[in-house]
Amino acid sequence: MSTAATEIRAFTAVTFDSPTKFTEFCKNGGKPLGGIIGGRSVKGMMNVTFETSDPGSLEILATVCEMGHAEVANSVDAATRAFHGTAGNGWKNTTIEERCRLAMRLVELCDRDRDVLLACEIRDGGKVSELAEGDFTQIRECAEYFCRVARNAQMGESEACQVAIGIKGYSFREPWGVVAGIIPWNYPLVLTAWFMFPALLSGNCILIKPAEDTPLSALYIGKLAEEAGFPPGVINVLPGRGEITGQCLAEHPGVRFISFTGSPGVGQWIMRTCDQHGTRMKREMGGNGAAIVLADADPELVARMIGRYTNQHFGQTCCTVHRVFVDKTIADDFIEAQRVFFSELKIGYQADAGTQLGAVVNSTQHSRILQAQRETIDRGGEAVLNGGIAQVEGREGYYLKPALYRTRPGIDCNPAEVFHAFTTICPIGSAEQALQLANNSPYGLGASVWTKDIQRGVSLAKQFRDGTCQVNCHNSIAYGLPYGGQGISGGPGGGVNCEETFYDYTQVKAIYVAEYPN
Ligand code: NAD
């Protein structure tokens, strides 16, 4: 194997010790952590709590109060009051500069408490430090990008035009008012930032509903938002289960817009609920990413690079590669190099030095992945690496071994997103055949072509039925370019992290003004 290939390795942990501030935050003086509504910590009328734990050790980190129907209603009221204010002092009336100042103050506080937020990501989210640190940088990048967009955005009245004799017309763009962000567990910090900054900077008051598996980062950000000086009710945090708290949010007509990130099934369900009372929605959902490797690619180099992407957050990354189509002339070498890459992954506790493959988030995911591994074989996949349960000495977590299968055209053994270091590899006879197989999926989040011939790569990549089309890279994001899905992976909405994202959080009205008739 070439030196260049061996240097490519999976995201890796360094030892991480939780700071005292994190432990104290979790302990909360012996009381469960409340939701944050109107600037106050709230226990919730249902008096129901749930525990959030470290998936790699099963240590219970914190007890959290679940928000129900009453708290959703109260948070909508608090956010509505904060939006309108009294005598013109509502959030909708604040200047862009004031919104940016508060957003950047929040970023500074996140920087100050970086270790606490990293602990949320590493301990509650089960992530290795190398990835968690990269995620953390997204808070500042996202805030700075959307401050720039907000400063240049065309809000309010457009230029008027004469629409008829004595009648002028113009458009009027304004924030929705109260918007909710429903967040999944795999990238809690990043996805909270991606929702929070464009929604706030466009003038909305927000309700953040973190996933029940990872509520800590949003609750900590809610606390920092108060310290930053956001007026009460502008940022509210509602922890709880999807079918309780999330469902109540979807059912509340006072929530004018929902930004949902999560699985397609849940996104479809929420959309149907929202449709009943006219709440608008944007959705960023799951994927089952494909990579096409052409005959001119170096099989060992590319196998390791794709392996690194596949194993990003142990395969729990929405846009990553789980289906590979490789030219048959290099397929054996490619499969062998991927086998070596995956077999060498260091399975371990995510906060221990050297870990590259940690525990999956919860027991449901653990059993789902095992089930998917069995089904892949039943459907005709040929195991190169069998998967199965992994043991980590001294730890009681949800550990699994990586799984790799050889398949062939016509065998449909990887139809749905499997959130782990899990890949099927299909030798193919032509790029056109690969493209047709790659596009034969209801998902459409991210796909890539790997070749030395960049022009050919671009021409093939443009033909993917995916929101993110890549040549010689994968899991790509950049502020200013839309990150969204096609098929069941996304929409409506313009994706995240671009100008359209900002405008998704606004509505446009047409205003007509006629002279008074006489
Ligand atoms: P999920 O759909 O189970 O849950 C996502 C969120 O929805 C959670 O906060 C959950 O509590 C809430 N929810 C669940 N049922 C609900 C209901 N009936 N009403 C309202 N809210 C409800 O997804 P998950 O398992 O937490 O996350 C993993 C999924 O998210 C994967 O499919 C992954 O690909 C996808 N994802 C997509 C992106 C993207 O940008 N496209 C990013 C990250 C994750």
Coordinates of C-alpha atoms and ligand atoms in Angstrom, one line a residue:
M1 CA 0.0 0.0 0.0
S2 CA 1.3 3.5 -0.9
T3 CA 2.5 5.8 1.9
A4 CA -0.1 8.4 0.8
A5 CA -2.8 5.8 1.3
T6 CA -1.7 4.7 4.7
E7 CA -1.6 8.2 6.0
I8 CA -5.4 8.5 5.5
R9 CA -7.0 7.5 8.8
A10 CA -10.4 7.7 10.5
F11 CA -11.3 10.5 12.8
T12 CA -9.6 9.7 16.1
A13 CA -10.1 10.5 19.7
V14 CA -7.6 12.0 22.2
T15 CA -8.3 11.5 25.9
F16 CA -11.1 13.8 27.0
D17 CA -11.8 14.6 30.6
S18 CA -15.1 16.3 31.3
P19 CA -14.6 19.7 32.9
T20 CA -16.2 20.4 36.4
K21 CA -18.4 23.0 34.9
F22 CA -20.0 20.3 32.7
T23 CA -20.5 18.0 35.6
E24 CA -22.0 20.8 37.7
F25 CA -24.3 21.8 34.8
C26 CA -25.5 18.2 34.5
K27 CA -26.1 17.8 38.3
N28 CA -27.9 21.1 38.4
G29 CA -27.8 21.2 42.2
G30 CA -29.6 17.8 42.4
K31 CA -32.6 19.0 40.4
P32 CA -33.6 17.8 36.9
L33 CA -32.6 20.2 34.1
G34 CA -35.7 22.2 33.1
G35 CA -36.7 23.5 29.7
I36 CA -36.1 27.2 29.0
I37 CA -39.2 29.2 28.4
G38 CA -39.4 33.0 28.5
G39 CA -36.0 33.2 30.1
R40 CA -37.0 30.9 33.0
S41 CA -36.1 27.3 33.8
V42 CA -39.3 25.2 33.6
K43 CA -40.1 21.8 35.2
G44 CA -43.2 21.1 33.1
M45 CA -46.8 20.4 34.2
M46 CA -46.5 16.7 33.3
N47 CA -43.8 16.2 36.0
V48 CA -42.1 13.7 33.7
T49 CA -38.3 13.4 33.4
F50 CA -36.0 11.4 31.3
E51 CA -32.3 10.5 31.6
T52 CA -29.6 11.3 29.1
S53 CA -26.6 9.0 29.1
D54 CA -23.2 8.5 27.6
P55 CA -23.6 5.8 24.9
G56 CA -20.1 4.5 25.4
S57 CA -20.3 3.8 29.1
L58 CA -24.1 4.0 29.8
E59 CA -23.3 6.5 32.6
I60 CA -26.4 8.6 33.3
L61 CA -25.2 12.2 32.7
A62 CA -28.3 14.2 33.6
T63 CA -32.0 14.0 34.3
V64 CA -34.1 16.3 32.1
C65 CA -37.7 17.5 32.4
E66 CA -39.9 16.7 29.5
M67 CA -42.0 19.6 28.0
G68 CA -45.6 18.8 27.1
H69 CA -48.6 20.5 25.6
A70 CA -48.8 23.2 28.3
E71 CA -45.1 24.1 27.9
V72 CA -45.3 24.2 24.1
A73 CA -48.3 26.6 24.4
N74 CA -46.4 28.7 27.0
S75 CA -43.3 28.9 24.9
V76 CA -45.3 29.9 21.8
D77 CA -46.9 32.7 24.0
A78 CA -43.5 33.7 25.3
A79 CA -42.0 33.8 21.9
T80 CA -44.9 35.7 20.4
R81 CA -44.6 38.3 23.2
A82 CA -40.9 38.6 22.6
F83 CA -41.4 38.9 18.9
H84 CA -44.0 41.8 19.1
G85 CA -42.8 43.4 22.3
T86 CA -44.6 46.5 23.5
A87 CA -44.3 49.9 22.0
G88 CA -42.0 48.8 19.2
N89 CA -39.4 47.0 21.3
G90 CA -40.0 43.5 20.0
W91 CA -37.4 41.2 18.5
K92 CA -38.9 41.9 15.1
N93 CA -38.1 45.6 15.6
T94 CA -34.4 45.2 16.7
T95 CA -31.9 46.4 14.2
I96 CA -29.8 43.9 12.2
E97 CA -26.7 45.3 14.0
E98 CA -28.2 44.5 17.4
R99 CA -29.2 41.0 16.4
C100 CA -25.6 40.4 15.1
R101 CA -24.1 41.8 18.3
L102 CA -26.1 39.4 20.4
A103 CA -25.4 36.5 18.1
M104 CA -21.6 37.2 18.3
R105 CA -21.8 37.7 22.0
L106 CA -23.3 34.2 22.2
V107 CA -20.5 32.9 20.1
E108 CA -18.0 34.4 22.5
L109 CA -19.6 32.7 25.4
C110 CA -19.6 29.4 23.5
D111 CA -15.8 30.0 23.0
R112 CA -15.4 30.7 26.6
D113 CA -17.2 27.4 27.6
R114 CA -15.7 25.4 24.7
D115 CA -14.9 22.5 26.9
V116 CA -18.4 22.3 28.3
L117 CA -19.9 22.2 24.8
L118 CA -17.2 19.7 23.7
A119 CA -18.2 17.5 26.7
C120 CA -21.9 17.7 25.6
E121 CA -20.8 16.5 22.1
I122 CA -18.4 13.9 23.3
R123 CA -20.1 12.5 26.4
D124 CA -23.8 13.0 25.5
G125 CA -23.4 12.7 21.7
G126 CA -20.8 9.9 21.8
K127 CA -18.4 11.6 19.4
V128 CA -14.6 11.4 19.2
S129 CA -12.7 14.6 20.0
E130 CA -11.3 15.2 16.5
L131 CA -14.8 15.4 15.0
A132 CA -16.3 17.2 18.0
E133 CA -13.7 20.0 17.7
G134 CA -14.5 20.4 14.1
D135 CA -18.2 20.6 14.9
F136 CA -17.5 23.3 17.5
T137 CA -15.9 25.6 14.9
Q138 CA -19.2 25.6 13.1
I139 CA -20.8 27.8 15.7
R140 CA -18.7 30.8 14.9
E141 CA -18.5 30.1 11.2
C142 CA -22.3 29.8 10.9
A143 CA -23.0 32.9 13.0
E144 CA -20.5 35.0 11.0
Y145 CA -21.9 33.8 7.7
F146 CA -25.5 34.6 8.6
C147 CA -24.6 38.0 10.1
R148 CA -23.1 38.8 6.6
V149 CA -26.2 37.5 4.9
A150 CA -28.5 39.4 7.3
R151 CA -26.7 42.7 6.7
N152 CA -27.2 42.3 2.9
A153 CA -30.7 40.8 2.9
Q154 CA -33.6 42.5 1.3
M155 CA -36.1 42.6 4.1
G156 CA -39.2 44.9 4.4
E157 CA -40.6 46.8 1.4
S158 CA -39.3 46.3 -2.1
E159 CA -39.3 49.1 -4.6
A160 CA -42.8 50.0 -5.6
C161 CA -44.1 49.7 -9.1
Q162 CA -47.2 51.1 -10.8
V163 CA -49.5 48.1 -11.2
A164 CA -52.5 50.0 -12.7
I165 CA -53.6 53.6 -13.0
G166 CA -53.7 55.0 -9.4
I167 CA -52.5 51.7 -7.9
K168 CA -48.9 50.9 -6.8
G169 CA -47.7 47.6 -5.6
Y170 CA -44.7 46.3 -3.8
S171 CA -43.6 43.2 -1.9
F172 CA -43.0 43.1 1.9
R173 CA -40.7 40.6 3.4
E174 CA -40.8 39.9 7.1
P175 CA -39.9 37.1 9.6
W176 CA -42.5 34.4 10.3
G177 CA -42.7 35.2 14.0
V178 CA -42.4 32.0 16.0
V179 CA -40.3 29.2 14.4
A180 CA -39.3 25.8 15.8
G181 CA -36.2 23.8 15.1
I182 CA -36.5 20.0 15.6
I183 CA -33.0 18.6 15.9
P184 CA -31.7 15.0 15.7
W185 CA -29.0 13.5 17.9
N186 CA -26.1 12.9 15.5
Y187 CA -24.9 16.5 15.2
P188 CA -26.6 18.4 18.0
L189 CA -24.3 21.4 18.3
V190 CA -23.8 21.9 14.5
L191 CA -27.5 21.5 13.7
T192 CA -28.6 23.7 16.6
A193 CA -26.3 26.5 15.2
W194 CA -27.5 25.9 11.6
F195 CA -31.1 26.4 12.7
M196 CA -30.6 29.1 15.4
F197 CA -28.5 31.7 13.6
P198 CA -30.5 32.2 10.3
A199 CA -33.8 31.9 12.2
L200 CA -32.8 34.6 14.8
L201 CA -31.0 36.9 12.5
S202 CA -33.9 37.1 10.1
G203 CA -36.0 38.3 13.1
N204 CA -37.8 35.2 14.4
C205 CA -38.2 34.1 18.0
I206 CA -37.2 30.4 18.3
L207 CA -38.2 27.2 20.0
I208 CA -35.4 24.6 19.9
K209 CA -36.5 21.0 20.4
P210 CA -33.3 18.9 20.8
A211 CA -33.3 15.1 20.4
E212 CA -34.1 13.1 23.5
D213 CA -30.7 11.4 23.3
T214 CA -28.7 14.6 23.2
P215 CA -30.5 17.4 25.0
L216 CA -27.5 18.9 26.8
S217 CA -25.9 21.2 24.2
A218 CA -29.1 23.0 23.4
L219 CA -29.9 23.4 27.1
Y220 CA -26.4 24.8 27.7
I221 CA -26.7 27.2 24.7
G222 CA -30.1 28.3 26.0
K223 CA -28.4 29.2 29.3
L224 CA -25.6 31.1 27.5
A225 CA -28.2 32.9 25.4
E226 CA -29.6 34.4 28.6
E227 CA -26.1 35.5 29.7
A228 CA -25.5 37.0 26.3
G229 CA -28.5 39.3 26.9
F230 CA -31.1 37.9 24.5
P231 CA -34.4 39.2 25.7
P232 CA -36.5 36.5 27.5
G233 CA -38.7 34.5 25.0
V234 CA -36.4 35.0 22.0
I235 CA -34.7 31.7 22.5
N236 CA -36.6 28.9 24.2
V237 CA -35.5 25.3 24.6
L238 CA -38.0 22.4 24.9
P239 CA -36.5 19.0 25.7
G240 CA -38.6 15.9 25.4
R241 CA -39.5 12.9 23.3
G242 CA -40.4 13.4 19.7
E243 CA -43.9 11.9 20.0
I244 CA -44.7 14.2 22.9
T245 CA -42.8 17.5 22.7
G246 CA -42.1 17.3 19.0
Q247 CA -45.7 16.3 18.2
C248 CA -47.1 19.2 20.3
L249 CA -44.9 21.6 18.4
A250 CA -46.1 20.3 15.1
E251 CA -49.7 20.5 16.2
H252 CA -49.5 24.1 17.5
P253 CA -50.9 26.6 15.0
G254 CA -48.9 29.4 16.7
V255 CA -45.7 27.9 15.4
R256 CA -45.6 29.5 11.9
F257 CA -42.6 27.6 10.5
I258 CA -40.7 24.4 11.4
S259 CA -37.2 23.5 10.5
F260 CA -36.9 19.7 10.8
T261 CA -33.8 17.7 10.6
G262 CA -34.1 13.9 11.1
S263 CA -35.4 10.8 9.4
P264 CA -37.6 10.9 6.4
G265 CA -40.5 8.9 8.1
V266 CA -40.7 11.4 10.9
G267 CA -40.3 14.4 8.5
Q268 CA -43.2 13.1 6.4
W269 CA -45.4 12.6 9.4
I270 CA -44.7 16.2 10.8
M271 CA -45.4 17.7 7.4
R272 CA -48.8 16.0 7.3
T273 CA -49.6 17.4 10.7
C274 CA -48.4 20.9 9.8
D275 CA -50.4 20.9 6.7
Q276 CA -53.6 20.6 8.7
H277 CA -53.2 24.1 10.1
G278 CA -50.9 25.7 7.5
T279 CA -47.6 25.7 9.3
R280 CA -44.8 25.9 6.7
M281 CA -41.8 23.6 7.0
K282 CA -38.3 22.9 5.7
R283 CA -36.9 19.4 6.0
E284 CA -33.3 18.0 6.0
M285 CA -33.5 14.2 6.2
G286 CA -31.6 11.0 5.9
G287 CA -29.5 9.7 3.0
N288 CA -27.9 6.5 1.7
G289 CA -24.9 8.1 -0.1
A290 CA -23.2 6.6 -3.2
A291 CA -19.6 6.8 -4.4
I292 CA -18.6 5.8 -7.9
V293 CA -15.0 4.9 -8.3
L294 CA -13.7 4.9 -11.9
A295 CA -11.0 2.6 -13.4
D296 CA -8.3 5.3 -13.3
A297 CA -8.6 5.8 -9.6
D298 CA -6.0 4.4 -7.2
P299 CA -8.0 1.7 -5.4
E300 CA -6.1 1.8 -2.1
L301 CA -6.0 5.5 -1.8
V302 CA -9.6 6.0 -2.6
A303 CA -10.8 3.0 -0.5
R304 CA -9.2 4.6 2.5
M305 CA -10.5 8.1 1.8
I306 CA -14.0 6.8 1.3
G307 CA -13.6 4.7 4.5
R308 CA -12.7 7.8 6.4
Y309 CA -16.0 9.5 5.2
T310 CA -18.1 6.4 5.8
N311 CA -16.8 6.1 9.4
Q312 CA -17.4 9.8 10.1
H313 CA -19.1 9.7 13.5
F314 CA -19.1 5.9 13.2
G315 CA -21.3 6.1 10.0
Q316 CA -23.9 8.2 11.8
T317 CA -23.6 11.0 9.3
C318 CA -26.6 11.7 7.1
C319 CA -24.8 12.4 3.8
T320 CA -22.0 9.9 4.0
V321 CA -21.1 6.9 1.8
H322 CA -22.8 3.6 2.3
R323 CA -23.0 2.4 -1.3
V324 CA -19.9 2.1 -3.5
F325 CA -19.9 1.3 -7.2
V326 CA -16.4 0.5 -8.3
D327 CA -15.0 -0.3 -11.8
K328 CA -14.7 -4.1 -11.9
T329 CA -11.0 -3.9 -13.1
I330 CA -10.0 -2.4 -9.7
A331 CA -12.8 -3.9 -7.5
D332 CA -10.8 -6.7 -5.8
D333 CA -8.0 -4.3 -4.8
F334 CA -10.6 -1.7 -3.6
I335 CA -12.5 -4.2 -1.6
E336 CA -9.4 -5.5 0.0
A337 CA -8.2 -2.0 0.9
Q338 CA -11.6 -1.2 2.5
R339 CA -11.5 -4.4 4.4
V340 CA -8.1 -3.5 5.8
F341 CA -9.2 0.0 6.6
F342 CA -12.4 -1.1 8.5
S343 CA -10.7 -4.0 10.2
E344 CA -8.0 -1.6 11.5
L345 CA -10.4 0.8 13.1
K346 CA -9.8 1.0 16.8
I347 CA -13.1 0.2 18.5
G348 CA -13.3 1.8 21.9
Y349 CA -14.7 4.4 24.3
Q350 CA -15.1 7.7 22.5
A351 CA -13.3 9.7 25.2
D352 CA -10.2 7.4 25.3
A353 CA -7.1 8.2 23.2
G354 CA -7.0 6.4 19.8
T355 CA -10.6 5.5 19.5
Q356 CA -11.9 5.6 16.0
L357 CA -15.2 3.6 16.2
G358 CA -17.2 4.2 19.3
A359 CA -20.6 3.2 20.5
V360 CA -23.8 4.0 18.6
V361 CA -26.3 6.3 20.2
N362 CA -28.8 4.0 21.8
S363 CA -30.1 0.5 22.1
T364 CA -32.7 0.9 19.4
Q365 CA -30.0 1.9 16.9
H366 CA -27.9 -1.0 18.1
S367 CA -30.5 -3.5 17.4
R368 CA -31.6 -1.8 14.1
I369 CA -28.1 -2.0 12.7
L370 CA -27.7 -5.7 13.7
Q371 CA -31.0 -6.4 12.0
A372 CA -29.8 -4.5 8.8
Q373 CA -26.6 -6.5 8.8
R374 CA -28.6 -9.8 8.8
E375 CA -31.0 -8.5 6.1
T376 CA -28.1 -7.5 3.9
I377 CA -27.0 -11.1 3.8
D378 CA -30.6 -12.4 3.4
R379 CA -30.9 -10.1 0.4
G380 CA -27.8 -11.5 -1.3
G381 CA -24.9 -9.4 0.0
E382 CA -21.7 -11.4 0.5
A383 CA -20.0 -10.5 3.8
V384 CA -16.4 -9.2 3.6
L385 CA -16.7 -8.1 7.2
N386 CA -19.5 -9.6 9.2
G387 CA -20.3 -6.8 11.6
G388 CA -21.9 -8.0 14.8
I389 CA -21.5 -6.9 18.4
A390 CA -18.2 -5.6 19.6
Q391 CA -16.9 -5.8 23.2
V392 CA -14.9 -3.0 24.7
E393 CA -13.1 -4.0 27.9
G394 CA -14.4 -2.2 31.0
R395 CA -17.2 -0.5 29.1
E396 CA -20.9 -1.2 28.8
G397 CA -21.8 0.7 25.6
Y398 CA -23.6 0.1 22.4
Y399 CA -20.6 -1.2 20.4
L400 CA -20.7 -2.8 17.0
K401 CA -18.1 -4.0 14.5
P402 CA -18.0 -2.5 11.0
A403 CA -19.7 -4.4 8.2
L404 CA -18.7 -4.6 4.5
Y405 CA -20.5 -6.5 1.8
R406 CA -19.7 -7.4 -1.8
T407 CA -22.7 -7.2 -4.0
R408 CA -23.5 -7.1 -7.7
P409 CA -25.9 -5.3 -10.1
G410 CA -29.5 -6.5 -9.6
I411 CA -29.1 -7.3 -5.9
D412 CA -30.9 -4.8 -3.8
C413 CA -29.4 -5.5 -0.4
N414 CA -28.8 -1.9 0.8
P415 CA -32.1 -0.1 0.2
A416 CA -32.4 2.0 3.4
E417 CA -30.1 4.2 5.5
V418 CA -28.0 2.1 8.0
F419 CA -26.4 4.5 10.4
H420 CA -23.1 2.8 11.0
A421 CA -19.7 1.8 9.5
F422 CA -21.6 -0.2 6.9
T423 CA -21.0 -0.3 3.2
T424 CA -22.0 -2.4 0.2
I425 CA -19.5 -2.5 -2.7
C426 CA -20.7 -3.3 -6.2
P427 CA -18.3 -4.0 -9.1
I428 CA -19.6 -2.4 -12.2
G429 CA -18.8 -2.5 -15.9
S430 CA -19.3 1.2 -16.8
A431 CA -19.7 4.6 -15.3
E432 CA -23.1 4.9 -16.8
Q433 CA -24.2 1.6 -15.2
A434 CA -22.9 2.9 -11.8
L435 CA -24.8 6.2 -12.2
Q436 CA -28.0 4.4 -13.0
L437 CA -27.5 2.2 -9.9
A438 CA -26.5 5.1 -7.6
N439 CA -29.6 7.0 -8.6
N440 CA -31.8 4.1 -8.1
S441 CA -32.6 5.1 -4.5
P442 CA -35.4 7.2 -3.0
Y443 CA -32.7 9.1 -1.0
G444 CA -30.7 12.0 -2.6
L445 CA -28.5 13.7 -0.1
G446 CA -24.8 13.3 -1.2
A447 CA -22.9 11.4 -3.8
S448 CA -19.4 11.4 -5.3
V449 CA -17.3 10.3 -8.3
W450 CA -13.6 9.4 -7.8
T451 CA -11.4 9.8 -10.8
K452 CA -8.2 11.5 -12.1
D453 CA -10.3 12.9 -15.0
I454 CA -11.9 15.9 -13.3
Q455 CA -13.9 16.9 -16.3
R456 CA -15.5 13.5 -16.6
G457 CA -16.0 13.4 -12.9
V458 CA -17.9 16.7 -13.0
S459 CA -20.0 15.7 -15.9
L460 CA -21.0 12.5 -14.1
A461 CA -21.5 14.2 -10.7
K462 CA -23.9 16.7 -12.3
Q463 CA -26.1 13.7 -13.2
F464 CA -26.6 12.5 -9.6
R465 CA -30.1 12.8 -8.2
D466 CA -28.6 14.4 -5.0
G467 CA -28.4 17.7 -3.3
T468 CA -24.6 17.6 -2.9
C469 CA -22.6 16.2 -5.9
Q470 CA -18.9 15.8 -5.4
V471 CA -15.7 14.8 -7.3
N472 CA -12.9 13.2 -5.2
C473 CA -14.4 14.3 -1.9
H474 CA -17.5 13.6 0.2
N475 CA -19.4 14.9 3.3
S476 CA -18.7 18.4 1.9
I477 CA -20.2 21.6 3.3
A478 CA -19.5 25.2 2.8
Y479 CA -21.3 28.4 3.8
G480 CA -22.8 30.0 0.8
L481 CA -23.6 26.7 -1.0
P482 CA -26.9 24.9 -0.3
Y483 CA -26.8 21.8 1.7
G484 CA -30.1 20.0 1.2
G485 CA -31.6 16.8 -0.2
Q486 CA -33.5 15.6 -3.2
G487 CA -36.0 12.7 -3.2
I488 CA -37.0 11.7 0.4
S489 CA -33.8 13.3 1.8
G490 CA -35.1 16.9 1.8
G491 CA -37.4 19.7 0.9
P492 CA -39.3 21.8 0.8
G493 CA -36.8 24.6 1.5
G494 CA -33.6 25.8 0.0
G495 CA -31.3 23.6 2.1
V496 CA -29.1 25.0 4.8
N497 CA -26.2 27.4 5.0
C498 CA -27.0 29.5 2.0
E499 CA -28.8 32.8 1.3
E500 CA -32.0 30.9 0.6
T501 CA -31.9 29.4 4.0
F502 CA -32.1 32.9 5.5
Y503 CA -35.1 33.6 3.2
D504 CA -36.8 30.3 4.2
Y505 CA -37.2 31.9 7.6
T506 CA -39.1 34.8 6.1
Q507 CA -42.5 35.3 4.4
V508 CA -43.3 37.6 1.6
K509 CA -46.6 39.5 1.1
A510 CA -47.8 41.6 -1.8
I511 CA -49.0 45.1 -0.8
Y512 CA -51.3 47.1 -3.2
V513 CA -52.1 50.7 -2.4
A514 CA -54.7 52.6 -4.4
E515 CA -55.5 56.3 -4.2
Y516 CA -58.6 56.9 -2.2
P517 CA -61.6 56.7 -4.7
N518 CA -63.4 60.0 -5.3
Ligands
NAD1 P1 -35.7 11.2 14.1 O1 -36.4 11.6 12.9 O2 -36.0 10.0 14.8 O3 -35.7 12.4 15.1 C1 -35.4 13.7 14.8 C2 -36.1 14.7 15.7 O4 -37.5 14.6 15.5 C3 -35.8 14.4 17.2 O5 -35.7 15.7 17.9 C4 -37.1 13.7 17.6 O6 -37.4 13.8 19.0 C5 -38.1 14.4 16.8 N1 -39.4 13.6 16.5 C6 -39.5 12.3 16.5 N2 -40.8 12.0 16.3 C7 -41.5 13.1 16.2 C8 -42.9 13.5 16.0 N3 -43.8 12.6 15.8 N4 -43.2 14.8 15.9 C9 -42.3 15.8 16.1 N5 -41.0 15.5 16.3 C10 -40.6 14.2 16.3 O7 -34.2 11.2 13.6 P2 -32.9 10.8 14.5 O8 -32.9 9.4 14.6 O9 -32.9 11.7 15.7 O10 -31.7 11.4 13.6 C11 -31.1 10.6 12.6 C12 -31.7 11.0 11.2 O11 -31.5 12.3 10.9 C13 -31.1 10.2 10.1 O12 -32.0 9.8 9.2 C14 -30.1 11.2 9.5 O13 -29.7 11.0 8.2 C15 -31.0 12.5 9.6 N6 -30.1 13.7 9.5 C16 -30.2 14.5 8.4 C17 -29.4 15.6 8.3 C18 -29.5 16.5 7.1 O14 -29.0 17.6 7.1 N7 -30.1 16.1 6.0 C19 -28.5 15.9 9.3 C20 -28.5 15.1 10.4 C21 -29.3 14.0 10.5

